[in-house]
Structure formats: C-alpha cells, structure tokens
mmCIF file of C-alpha atoms in Angstrom:
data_model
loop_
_atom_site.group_PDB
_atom_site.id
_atom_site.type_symbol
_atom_site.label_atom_id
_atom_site.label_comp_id
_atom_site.label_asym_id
_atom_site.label_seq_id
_atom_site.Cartn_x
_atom_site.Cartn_y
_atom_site.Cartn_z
ATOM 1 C CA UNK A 21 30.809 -6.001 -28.905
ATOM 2 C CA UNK A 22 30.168 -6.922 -25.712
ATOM 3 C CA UNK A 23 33.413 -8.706 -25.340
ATOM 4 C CA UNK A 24 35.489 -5.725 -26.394
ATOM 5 C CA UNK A 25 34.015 -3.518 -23.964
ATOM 6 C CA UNK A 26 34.824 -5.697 -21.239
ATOM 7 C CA UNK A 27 37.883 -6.478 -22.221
ATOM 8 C CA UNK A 28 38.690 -2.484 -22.669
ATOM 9 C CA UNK A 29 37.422 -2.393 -19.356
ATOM 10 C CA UNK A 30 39.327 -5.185 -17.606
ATOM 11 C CA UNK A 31 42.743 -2.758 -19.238
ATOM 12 C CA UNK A 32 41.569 0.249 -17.537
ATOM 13 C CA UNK A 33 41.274 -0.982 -14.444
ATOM 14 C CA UNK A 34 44.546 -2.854 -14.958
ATOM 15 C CA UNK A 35 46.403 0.577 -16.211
ATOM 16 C CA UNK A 36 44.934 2.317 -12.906
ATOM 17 C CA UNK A 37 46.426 -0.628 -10.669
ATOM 18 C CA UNK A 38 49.510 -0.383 -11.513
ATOM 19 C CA UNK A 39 49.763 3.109 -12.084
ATOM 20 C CA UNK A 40 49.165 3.636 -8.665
ATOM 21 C CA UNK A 41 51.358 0.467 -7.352
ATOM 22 C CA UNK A 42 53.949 1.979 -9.547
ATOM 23 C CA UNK A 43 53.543 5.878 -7.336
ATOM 24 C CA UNK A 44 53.297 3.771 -4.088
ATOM 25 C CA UNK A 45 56.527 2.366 -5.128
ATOM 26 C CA UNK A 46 58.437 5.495 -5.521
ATOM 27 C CA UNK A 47 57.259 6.849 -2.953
ATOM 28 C CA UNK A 48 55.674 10.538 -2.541
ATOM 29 C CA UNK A 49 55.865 12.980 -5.177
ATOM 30 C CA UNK A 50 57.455 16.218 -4.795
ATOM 31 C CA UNK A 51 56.611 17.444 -8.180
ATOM 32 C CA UNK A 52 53.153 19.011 -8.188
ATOM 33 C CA UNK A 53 52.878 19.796 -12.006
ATOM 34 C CA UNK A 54 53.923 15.999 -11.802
ATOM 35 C CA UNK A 55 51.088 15.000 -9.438
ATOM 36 C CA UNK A 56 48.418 16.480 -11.397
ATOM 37 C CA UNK A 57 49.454 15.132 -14.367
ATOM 38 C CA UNK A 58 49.414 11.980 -13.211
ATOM 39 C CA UNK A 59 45.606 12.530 -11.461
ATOM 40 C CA UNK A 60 44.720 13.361 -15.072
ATOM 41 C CA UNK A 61 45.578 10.535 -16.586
ATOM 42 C CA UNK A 62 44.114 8.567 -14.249
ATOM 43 C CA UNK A 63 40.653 10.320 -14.155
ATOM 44 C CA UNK A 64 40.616 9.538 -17.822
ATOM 45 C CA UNK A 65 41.311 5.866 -17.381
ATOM 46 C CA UNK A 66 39.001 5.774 -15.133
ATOM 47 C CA UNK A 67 36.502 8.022 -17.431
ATOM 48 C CA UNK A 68 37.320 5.075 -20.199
ATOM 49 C CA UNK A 69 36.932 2.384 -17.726
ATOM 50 C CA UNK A 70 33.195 3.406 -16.455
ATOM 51 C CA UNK A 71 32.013 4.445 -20.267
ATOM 52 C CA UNK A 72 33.121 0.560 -21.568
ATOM 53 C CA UNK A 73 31.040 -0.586 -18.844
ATOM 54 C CA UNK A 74 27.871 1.288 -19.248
ATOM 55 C CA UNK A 75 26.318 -0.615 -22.228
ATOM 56 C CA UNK A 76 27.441 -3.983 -20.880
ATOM 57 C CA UNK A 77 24.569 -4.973 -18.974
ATOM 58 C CA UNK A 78 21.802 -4.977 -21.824
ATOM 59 C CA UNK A 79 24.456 -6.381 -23.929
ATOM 60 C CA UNK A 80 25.041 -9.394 -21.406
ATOM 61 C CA UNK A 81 21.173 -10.279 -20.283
ATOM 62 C CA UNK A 82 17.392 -9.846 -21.535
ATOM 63 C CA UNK A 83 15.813 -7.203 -19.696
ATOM 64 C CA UNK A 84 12.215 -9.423 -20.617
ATOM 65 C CA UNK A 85 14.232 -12.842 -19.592
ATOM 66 C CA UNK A 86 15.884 -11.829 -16.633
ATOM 67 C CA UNK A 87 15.235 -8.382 -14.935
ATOM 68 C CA UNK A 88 16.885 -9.464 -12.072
ATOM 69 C CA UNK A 89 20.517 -10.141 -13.123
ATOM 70 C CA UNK A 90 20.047 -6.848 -15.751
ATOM 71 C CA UNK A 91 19.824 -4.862 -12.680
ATOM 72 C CA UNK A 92 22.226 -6.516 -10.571
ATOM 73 C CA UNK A 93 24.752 -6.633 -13.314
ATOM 74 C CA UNK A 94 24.464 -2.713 -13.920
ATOM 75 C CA UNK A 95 24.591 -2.185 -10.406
ATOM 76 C CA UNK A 96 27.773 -3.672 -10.196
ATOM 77 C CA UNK A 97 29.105 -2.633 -13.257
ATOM 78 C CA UNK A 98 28.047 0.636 -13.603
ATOM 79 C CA UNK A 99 27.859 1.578 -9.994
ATOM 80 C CA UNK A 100 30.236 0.365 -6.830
ATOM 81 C CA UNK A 101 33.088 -1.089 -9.755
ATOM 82 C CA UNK A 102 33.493 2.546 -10.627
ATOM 83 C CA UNK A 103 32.923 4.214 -7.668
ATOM 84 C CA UNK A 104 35.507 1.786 -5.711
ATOM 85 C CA UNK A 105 38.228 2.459 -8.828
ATOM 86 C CA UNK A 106 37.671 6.033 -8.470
ATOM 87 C CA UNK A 107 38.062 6.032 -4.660
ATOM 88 C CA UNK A 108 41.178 4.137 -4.607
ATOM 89 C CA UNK A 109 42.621 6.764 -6.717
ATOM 90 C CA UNK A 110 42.058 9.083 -4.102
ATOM 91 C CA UNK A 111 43.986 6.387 -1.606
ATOM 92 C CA UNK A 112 40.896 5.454 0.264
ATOM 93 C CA UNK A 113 38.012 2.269 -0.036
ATOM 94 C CA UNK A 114 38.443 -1.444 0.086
ATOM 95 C CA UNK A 115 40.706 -1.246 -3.790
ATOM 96 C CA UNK A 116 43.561 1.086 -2.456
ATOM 97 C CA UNK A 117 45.175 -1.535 -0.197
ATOM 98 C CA UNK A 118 45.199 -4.384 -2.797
ATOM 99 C CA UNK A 119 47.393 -1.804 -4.379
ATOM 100 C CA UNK A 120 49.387 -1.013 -1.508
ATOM 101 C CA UNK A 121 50.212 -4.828 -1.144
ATOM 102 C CA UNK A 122 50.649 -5.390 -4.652
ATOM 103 C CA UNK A 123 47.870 -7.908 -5.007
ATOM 104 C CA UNK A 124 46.076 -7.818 -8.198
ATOM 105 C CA UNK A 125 43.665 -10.528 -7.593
ATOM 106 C CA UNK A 126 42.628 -8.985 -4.647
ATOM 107 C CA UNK A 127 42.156 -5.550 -6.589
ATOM 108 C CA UNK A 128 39.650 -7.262 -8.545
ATOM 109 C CA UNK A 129 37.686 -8.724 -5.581
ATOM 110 C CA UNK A 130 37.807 -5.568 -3.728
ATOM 111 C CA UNK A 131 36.289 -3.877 -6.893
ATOM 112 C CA UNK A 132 33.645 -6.506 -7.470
ATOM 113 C CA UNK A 133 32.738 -8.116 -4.616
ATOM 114 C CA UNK A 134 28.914 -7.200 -3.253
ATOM 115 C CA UNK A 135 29.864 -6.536 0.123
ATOM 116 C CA UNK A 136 30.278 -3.989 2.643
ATOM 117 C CA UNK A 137 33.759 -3.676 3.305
ATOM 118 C CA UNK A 138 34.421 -2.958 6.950
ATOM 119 C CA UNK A 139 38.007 -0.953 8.162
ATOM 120 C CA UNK A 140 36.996 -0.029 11.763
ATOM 121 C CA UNK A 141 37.487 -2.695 13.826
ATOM 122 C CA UNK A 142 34.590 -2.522 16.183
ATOM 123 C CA UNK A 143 32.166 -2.426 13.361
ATOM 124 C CA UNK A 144 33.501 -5.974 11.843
ATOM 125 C CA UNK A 145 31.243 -9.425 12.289
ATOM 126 C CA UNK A 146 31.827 -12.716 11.975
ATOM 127 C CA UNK A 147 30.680 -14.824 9.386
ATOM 128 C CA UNK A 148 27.868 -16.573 12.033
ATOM 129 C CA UNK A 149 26.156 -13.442 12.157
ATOM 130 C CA UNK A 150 26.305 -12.198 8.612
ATOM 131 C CA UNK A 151 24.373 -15.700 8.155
ATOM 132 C CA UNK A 152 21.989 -14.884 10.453
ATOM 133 C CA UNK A 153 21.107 -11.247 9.359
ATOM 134 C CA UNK A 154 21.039 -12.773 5.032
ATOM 135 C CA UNK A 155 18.740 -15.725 6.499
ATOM 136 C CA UNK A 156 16.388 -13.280 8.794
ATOM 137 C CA UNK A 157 16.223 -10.442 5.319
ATOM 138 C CA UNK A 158 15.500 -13.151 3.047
ATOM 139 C CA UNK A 159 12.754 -14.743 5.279
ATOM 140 C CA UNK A 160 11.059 -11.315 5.759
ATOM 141 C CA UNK A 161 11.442 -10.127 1.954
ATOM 142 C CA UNK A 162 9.621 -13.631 0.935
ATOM 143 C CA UNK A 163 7.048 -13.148 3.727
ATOM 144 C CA UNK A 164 6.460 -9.672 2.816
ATOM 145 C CA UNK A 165 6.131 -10.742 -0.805
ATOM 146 C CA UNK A 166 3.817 -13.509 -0.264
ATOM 147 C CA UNK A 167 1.844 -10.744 1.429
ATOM 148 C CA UNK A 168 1.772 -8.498 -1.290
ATOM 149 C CA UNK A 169 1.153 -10.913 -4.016
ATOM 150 C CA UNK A 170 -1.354 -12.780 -2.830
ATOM 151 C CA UNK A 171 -3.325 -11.131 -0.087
ATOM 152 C CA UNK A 172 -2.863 -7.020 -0.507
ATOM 153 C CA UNK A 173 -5.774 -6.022 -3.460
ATOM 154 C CA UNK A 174 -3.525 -4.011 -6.135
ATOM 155 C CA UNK A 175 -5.461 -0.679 -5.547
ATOM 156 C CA UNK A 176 -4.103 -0.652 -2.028
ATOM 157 C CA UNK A 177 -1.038 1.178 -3.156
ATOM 158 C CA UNK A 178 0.341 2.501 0.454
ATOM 159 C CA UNK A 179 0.540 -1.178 1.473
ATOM 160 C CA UNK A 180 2.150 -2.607 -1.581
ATOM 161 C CA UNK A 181 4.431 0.511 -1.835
ATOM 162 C CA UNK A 182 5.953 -0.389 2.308
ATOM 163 C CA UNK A 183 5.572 -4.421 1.063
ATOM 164 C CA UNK A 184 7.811 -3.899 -2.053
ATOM 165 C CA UNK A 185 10.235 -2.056 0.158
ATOM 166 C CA UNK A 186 10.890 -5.047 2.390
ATOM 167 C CA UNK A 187 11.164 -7.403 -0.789
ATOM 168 C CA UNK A 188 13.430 -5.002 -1.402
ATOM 169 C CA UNK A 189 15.576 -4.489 1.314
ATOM 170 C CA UNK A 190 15.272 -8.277 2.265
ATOM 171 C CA UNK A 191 16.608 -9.961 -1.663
ATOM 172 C CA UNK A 192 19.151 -7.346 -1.360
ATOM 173 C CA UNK A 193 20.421 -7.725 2.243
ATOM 174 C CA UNK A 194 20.490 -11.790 1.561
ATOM 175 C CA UNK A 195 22.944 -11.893 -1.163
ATOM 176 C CA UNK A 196 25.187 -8.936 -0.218
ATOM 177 C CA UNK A 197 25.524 -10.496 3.532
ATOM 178 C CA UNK A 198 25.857 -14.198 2.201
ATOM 179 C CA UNK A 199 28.166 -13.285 0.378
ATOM 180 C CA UNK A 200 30.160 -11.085 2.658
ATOM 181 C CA UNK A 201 29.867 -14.102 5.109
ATOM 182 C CA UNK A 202 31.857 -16.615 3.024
ATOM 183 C CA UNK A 203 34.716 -13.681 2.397
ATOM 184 C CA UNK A 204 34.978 -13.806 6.222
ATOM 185 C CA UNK A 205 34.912 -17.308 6.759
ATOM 186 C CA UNK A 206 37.470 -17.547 4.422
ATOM 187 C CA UNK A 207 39.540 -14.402 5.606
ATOM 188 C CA UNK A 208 39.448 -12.886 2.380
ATOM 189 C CA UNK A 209 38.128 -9.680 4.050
ATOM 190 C CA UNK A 210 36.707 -7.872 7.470
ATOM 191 C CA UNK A 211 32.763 -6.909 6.564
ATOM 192 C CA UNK A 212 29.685 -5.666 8.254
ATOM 193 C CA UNK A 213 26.182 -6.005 7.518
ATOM 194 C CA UNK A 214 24.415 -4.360 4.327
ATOM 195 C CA UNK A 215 21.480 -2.915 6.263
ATOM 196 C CA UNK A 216 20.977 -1.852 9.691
ATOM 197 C CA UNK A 217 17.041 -1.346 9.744
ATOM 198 C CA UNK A 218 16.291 1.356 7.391
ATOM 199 C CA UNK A 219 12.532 1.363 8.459
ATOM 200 C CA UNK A 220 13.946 2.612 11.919
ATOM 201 C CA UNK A 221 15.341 6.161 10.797
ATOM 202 C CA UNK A 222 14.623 9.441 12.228
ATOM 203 C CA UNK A 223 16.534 11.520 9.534
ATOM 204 C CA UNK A 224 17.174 11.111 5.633
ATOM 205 C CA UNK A 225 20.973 11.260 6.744
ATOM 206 C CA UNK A 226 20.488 8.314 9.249
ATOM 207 C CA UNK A 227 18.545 6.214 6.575
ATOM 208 C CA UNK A 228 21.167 6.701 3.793
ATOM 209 C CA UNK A 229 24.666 7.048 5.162
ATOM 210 C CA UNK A 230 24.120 4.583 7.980
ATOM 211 C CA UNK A 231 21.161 1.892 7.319
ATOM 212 C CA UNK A 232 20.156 1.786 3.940
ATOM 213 C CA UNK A 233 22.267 0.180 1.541
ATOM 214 C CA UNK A 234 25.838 0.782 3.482
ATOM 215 C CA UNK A 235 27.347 -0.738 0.883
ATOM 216 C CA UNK A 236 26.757 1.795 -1.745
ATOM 217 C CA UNK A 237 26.757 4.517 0.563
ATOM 218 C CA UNK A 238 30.172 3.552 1.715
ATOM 219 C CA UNK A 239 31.527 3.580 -1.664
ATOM 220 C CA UNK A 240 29.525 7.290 -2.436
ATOM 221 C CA UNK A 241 31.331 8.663 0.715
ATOM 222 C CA UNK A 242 34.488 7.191 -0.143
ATOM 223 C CA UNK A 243 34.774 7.886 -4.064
ATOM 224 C CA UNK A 244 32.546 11.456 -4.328
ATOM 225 C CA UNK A 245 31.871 12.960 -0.511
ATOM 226 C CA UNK A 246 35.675 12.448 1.209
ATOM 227 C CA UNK A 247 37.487 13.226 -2.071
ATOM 228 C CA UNK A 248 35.208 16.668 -2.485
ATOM 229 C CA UNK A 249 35.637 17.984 1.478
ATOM 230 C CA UNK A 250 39.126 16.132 2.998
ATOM 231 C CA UNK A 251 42.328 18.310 2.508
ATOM 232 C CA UNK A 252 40.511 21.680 1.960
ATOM 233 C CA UNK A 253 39.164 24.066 4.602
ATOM 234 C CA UNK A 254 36.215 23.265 6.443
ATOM 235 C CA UNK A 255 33.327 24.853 5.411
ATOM 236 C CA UNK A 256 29.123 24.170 6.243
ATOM 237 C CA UNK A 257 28.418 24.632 2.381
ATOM 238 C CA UNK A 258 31.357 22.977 1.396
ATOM 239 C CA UNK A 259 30.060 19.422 2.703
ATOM 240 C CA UNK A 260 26.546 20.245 1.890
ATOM 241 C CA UNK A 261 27.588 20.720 -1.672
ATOM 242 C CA UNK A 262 29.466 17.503 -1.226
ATOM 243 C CA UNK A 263 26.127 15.725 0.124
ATOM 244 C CA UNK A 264 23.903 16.837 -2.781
ATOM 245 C CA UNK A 265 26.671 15.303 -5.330
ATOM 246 C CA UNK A 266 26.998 12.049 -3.916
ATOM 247 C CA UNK A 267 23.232 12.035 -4.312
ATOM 248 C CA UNK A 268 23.048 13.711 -7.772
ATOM 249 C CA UNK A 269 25.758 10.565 -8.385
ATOM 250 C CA UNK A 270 23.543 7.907 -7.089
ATOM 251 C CA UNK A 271 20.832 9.609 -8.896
ATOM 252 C CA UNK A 272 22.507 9.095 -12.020
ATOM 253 C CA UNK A 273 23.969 5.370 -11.334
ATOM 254 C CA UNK A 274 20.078 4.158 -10.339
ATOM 255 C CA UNK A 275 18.627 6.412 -13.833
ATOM 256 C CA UNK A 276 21.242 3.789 -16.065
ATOM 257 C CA UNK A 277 20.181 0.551 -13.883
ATOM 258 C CA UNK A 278 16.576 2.124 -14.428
ATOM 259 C CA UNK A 279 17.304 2.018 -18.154
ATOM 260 C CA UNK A 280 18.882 -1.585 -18.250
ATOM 261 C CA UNK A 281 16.022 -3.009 -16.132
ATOM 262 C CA UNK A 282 13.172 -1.388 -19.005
ATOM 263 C CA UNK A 283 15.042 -0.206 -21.862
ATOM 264 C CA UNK A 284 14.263 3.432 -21.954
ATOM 265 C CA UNK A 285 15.174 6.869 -19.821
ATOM 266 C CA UNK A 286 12.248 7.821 -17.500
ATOM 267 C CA UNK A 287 14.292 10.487 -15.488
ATOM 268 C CA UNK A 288 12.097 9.640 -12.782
ATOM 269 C CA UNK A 289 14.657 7.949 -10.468
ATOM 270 C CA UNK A 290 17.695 10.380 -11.328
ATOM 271 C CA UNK A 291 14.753 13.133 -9.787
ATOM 272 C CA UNK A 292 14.001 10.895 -6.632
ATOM 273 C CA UNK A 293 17.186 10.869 -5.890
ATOM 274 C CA UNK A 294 18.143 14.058 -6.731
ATOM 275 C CA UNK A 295 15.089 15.546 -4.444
ATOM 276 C CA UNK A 296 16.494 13.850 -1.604
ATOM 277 C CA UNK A 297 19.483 15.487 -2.459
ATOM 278 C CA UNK A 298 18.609 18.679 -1.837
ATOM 279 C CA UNK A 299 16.284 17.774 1.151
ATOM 280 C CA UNK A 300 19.662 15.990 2.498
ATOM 281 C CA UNK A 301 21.383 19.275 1.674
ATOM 282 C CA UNK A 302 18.608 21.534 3.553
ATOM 283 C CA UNK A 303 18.096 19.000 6.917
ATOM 284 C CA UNK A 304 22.078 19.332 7.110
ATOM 285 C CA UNK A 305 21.883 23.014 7.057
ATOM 286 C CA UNK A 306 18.914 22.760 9.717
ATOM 287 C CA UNK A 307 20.738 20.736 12.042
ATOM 288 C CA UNK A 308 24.226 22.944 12.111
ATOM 289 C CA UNK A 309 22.237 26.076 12.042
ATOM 290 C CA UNK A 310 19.411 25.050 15.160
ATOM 291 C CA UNK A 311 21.649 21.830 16.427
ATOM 292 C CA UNK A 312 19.483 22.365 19.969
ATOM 293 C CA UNK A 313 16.464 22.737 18.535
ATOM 294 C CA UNK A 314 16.857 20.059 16.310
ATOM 295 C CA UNK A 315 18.113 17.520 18.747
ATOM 296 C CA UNK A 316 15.030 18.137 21.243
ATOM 297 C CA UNK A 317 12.660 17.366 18.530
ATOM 298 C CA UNK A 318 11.019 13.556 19.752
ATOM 299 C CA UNK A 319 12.134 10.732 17.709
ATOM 300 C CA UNK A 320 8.140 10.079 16.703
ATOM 301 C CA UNK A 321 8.171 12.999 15.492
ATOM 302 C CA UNK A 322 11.292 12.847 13.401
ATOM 303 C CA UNK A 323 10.640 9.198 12.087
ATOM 304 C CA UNK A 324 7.146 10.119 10.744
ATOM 305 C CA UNK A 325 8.759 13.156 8.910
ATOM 306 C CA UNK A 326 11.034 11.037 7.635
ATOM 307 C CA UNK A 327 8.730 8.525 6.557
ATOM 308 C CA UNK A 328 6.624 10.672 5.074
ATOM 309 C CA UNK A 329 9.065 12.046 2.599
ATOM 310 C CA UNK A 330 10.327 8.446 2.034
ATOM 311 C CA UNK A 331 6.702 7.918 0.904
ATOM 312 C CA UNK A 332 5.825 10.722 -0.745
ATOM 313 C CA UNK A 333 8.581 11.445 -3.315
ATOM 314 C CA UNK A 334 8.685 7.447 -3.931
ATOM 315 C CA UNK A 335 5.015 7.838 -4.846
ATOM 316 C CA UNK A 336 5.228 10.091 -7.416
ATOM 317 C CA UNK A 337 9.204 9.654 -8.843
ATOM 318 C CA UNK A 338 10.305 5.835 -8.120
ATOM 319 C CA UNK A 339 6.856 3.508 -7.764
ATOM 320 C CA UNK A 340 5.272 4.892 -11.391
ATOM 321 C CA UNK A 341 8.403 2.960 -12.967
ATOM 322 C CA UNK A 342 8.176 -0.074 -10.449
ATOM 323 C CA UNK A 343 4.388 -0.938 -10.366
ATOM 324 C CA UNK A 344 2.113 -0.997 -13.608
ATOM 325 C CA UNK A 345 3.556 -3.495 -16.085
ATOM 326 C CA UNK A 346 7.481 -2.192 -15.130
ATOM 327 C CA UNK A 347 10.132 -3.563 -12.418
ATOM 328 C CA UNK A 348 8.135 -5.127 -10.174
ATOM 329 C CA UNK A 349 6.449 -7.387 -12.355
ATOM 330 C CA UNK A 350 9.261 -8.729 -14.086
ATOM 331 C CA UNK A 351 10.913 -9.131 -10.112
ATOM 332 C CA UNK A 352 8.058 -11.312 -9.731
ATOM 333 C CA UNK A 353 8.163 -13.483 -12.504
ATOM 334 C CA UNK A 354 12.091 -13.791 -11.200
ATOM 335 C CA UNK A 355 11.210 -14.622 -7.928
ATOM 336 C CA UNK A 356 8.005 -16.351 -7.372
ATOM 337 C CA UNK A 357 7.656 -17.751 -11.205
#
C-alpha cells in the first residue's frame, strides 16, 4: 500500500512539473477561461498529491520504534513537500525555478530538501557558518536535555516545559542547517539559517515569521499568505485573514504529525496553533490600528507578553500530548537510549 501511494504521489508531482514547464514554455496565457482551467487542474493534482502522502508516514515507520523519523517523515511529507508544490503553482518558493530551468531533479530537491531556501541575497551564508550555527543548536539541545533528564525533578513543569523547547529548537536547527550547509558547499542552493533565536522575540509575529522555524514559515508565506493577499487590493483584514490561515494550515499539518507520532487525534495542537492564530490576527490589528503606541511599548515589556502566551497556551494545548507517557518520552528513548 504504501508503495502505491508513493508512487501516486511521485506522478502528481511529476504531472504538476511539467504542466507548469509546459505554460512557461508557451509563454503567457491570454485566455482567462483557459487560465483557470488550467489552475483547476492543478489544485486537484496537487489535492491528489498531498492526500497519497498523508498515510505514508505510519505506513513507513513504528510510531513505538522510532518516534523520531515518524515525525520527521510526516513533516516532510505531509507538510513543506506540499506546501512548496502548492507555492510553485502560484510561481513563487524554492520549486518554481527548477521549473523555469527545466530541471526535474532539482524540482525534487527543492521540494524535499530540509532547508531554508534563501532568494535575497544579503540574507544568504556560507556553508562555514551554517556549520557553526547546527554545531552550537545541537550542543545546547543536548545540554539542555541532559539538564532536564537528569537534574530537573519531573514535577517542576515550567523548567522542563523551557528545557524541552531548547531540545527542541536545538535537534531541529542541527539537521535542517547541516544539511543546508552541504547544499551550499556543493552549490546546489543559496540558504540561511533555520532559527534566528526564537527565545529573543518581542511579538508572536517576530517569533513565527522571522525566528522560529523559517523554514516552514517561509513555505506558509509562500504557498497560503502571498497567494491569499498579492494581486488583489490591499486591505488590513484582508492580510489578517491571510495570517490566521497560514496558522489554521500549520495547525492542521502539526494535528497529522501529532497523529503519526501517537496514533490517535488529540485536537490539541490544531487548537494551539489555531489560538495563536487569532492572537496573531488581533496583535496585527493592534499594531496598524495604535502603530505609535505600540512601538513605544519597552521591549521587556513586550518579550514577557510574549513569553507568557508562548507558555501559557503550550501548557494547556501542546505539553499534555508531549509530557506524560506521549512525545517526549519516546524522543528520549531516540535520543539518549
């Protein structure tokens, strides 16, 4: 089963390359009847494409063996292969120039590849430092989970809650900048580095869009955000409505990785993210409506605000799935076993 679905999949996103190669080739249309039927068929491809992926991660590893690679694998295939297959439909994200250039191995890498694809110039690094920021994350998640394994009493759940986060952030950061380090070296690609600090931000839009995760939020503002706002006429609710689906979409990728990682629908994460979603939605409108007022506020101030929400919605919609018996203990036995 497993190996129909991918290879379904592997079609679809075959069909969508060279549908679009094929437009890019004749140039603009002029039909628009034309053009939408062509966006149709594509949206279903793609529809086809991320539905053949879905079950594919339970299918492929043991949630009790391996937690680790469960949730990696659906975040790959459930999440950014998707979202960067949808966004190069819309002629934007790291997919759409493979197409452009008529490279098809390079449309797979740009769709797969766990790296934070960098197009502005002055944002790019060179491999040396992408080394330097995976080697610094990984030696900060291990200390951090030496810490809370071995030292931190379990009832101390503020501490293990801020501990966990830098596991977090640090296994994640090593392998997506590793990795984006030897696609520089070897000029396959210009990146930038996965994380830029999260613990540092004074807003939820300055954790998400530009520290935490760029990666996926790249590929969230590329596929769902840009496609919902560009080419139409500007408007505050507009890109608020825009920001709360590109979190109601994240919400949903993290609810099926959720499910791979325990085997069952909580709904807890799809409402974590979702609340942040609307708290995204009503700082935005707080900052265009009092942009003085908001911009005199201290940065203490702001970054324990911040925090605070961080901590609070995580304690009672993403730790209950993480902590007693669930994620983390399997991440454990992955790591440190």
């Amino acid at each position: 089963m497993a190996g129909v679905l991918f290879a379904v999949a592997v079609l679809a996103a075959v069909y969508l390359y060279y549908q679009n190669t094929l437009m890019n080739s004749h140039g603009k249309k002029t039909n628009e009847t034309e053009a939408i039927q062509a966006s149709s068929r594509q949206l279903l491809c793609w529809a086809l494409l991320t539905l053949a992926l879905i079950p594919l991660p339970s299918l492929a590893f043991d949630r009790e063996v391996n937690v680790i690679c469960a949730g990696l694998g659906s975040t790959m295939v459930n999440w950014w292969i998707p979202i960067r297959a949808l966004s190069a439909l819309y002629g934007r994200g790291p997919a759409y120039p493979a197409m452009q250039y008529d490279s098809l191995w390079m449309y797979f890498i740009a769709l797969i590849a766990p790296v934070n694809f960098e197009f502005d110039k002055s944002q790019t690094r060179d491999a040396s430092f992408l080394v330097r920021k995976a080697v610094q994350a990984g030696a900060v998640g291990l200390l951090a989970g030496g810490l809370e394994r071995y030292l931190v009493p379990p009832d101390y759940l503020l501490a293990t809650y801020i501990l966990f986060l830098f596991v977090t952030a640090g296994f994640i950061q090593f392998q997506f900048d590793m990795t984006a380090a030897i696609c520089v070296y070897f000029d396959l690609c210009s990146c930038s580095e996965s994380f830029r600090e999260p613990w540092f931000a004074d807003s939820l839009q300055d954790f998400w869009s530009n520290r935490w995760n760029r990666m996926i939020s790249t590929s969230l503002r590329e596929g769902v955000f840009l496609p919902l706002t560009q080419g139409k006429p500007k408007s505050t609710w507009r890109t608020l409505t825009a920001v709360f689906v590109a979190f109601f979409a994240s919400a949903v990728f993290h609810e099926i990785m959720l499910f791979h990682m325990l085997g069952k629908f909580t709904g807890l994460w799809l409402t974590y993210f979702s609340a942040h979603g609307v708290l995204a939605v009503v700082e935005g409108f707080i900052t265009r409506s009092l942009p003085d007022i908001y911009k005199n506020i201290p940065y203490n101030a702001k970054w324990i605000v911040t925090m605070s929400v961080h901590l609070y919605l995580a304690h009672f919609f993403f730790w209950p799935v993480v902590m007693p018996g669930g994620v983390k203990e399997k991440f454990d036995h992955g790591v440190f076993d």
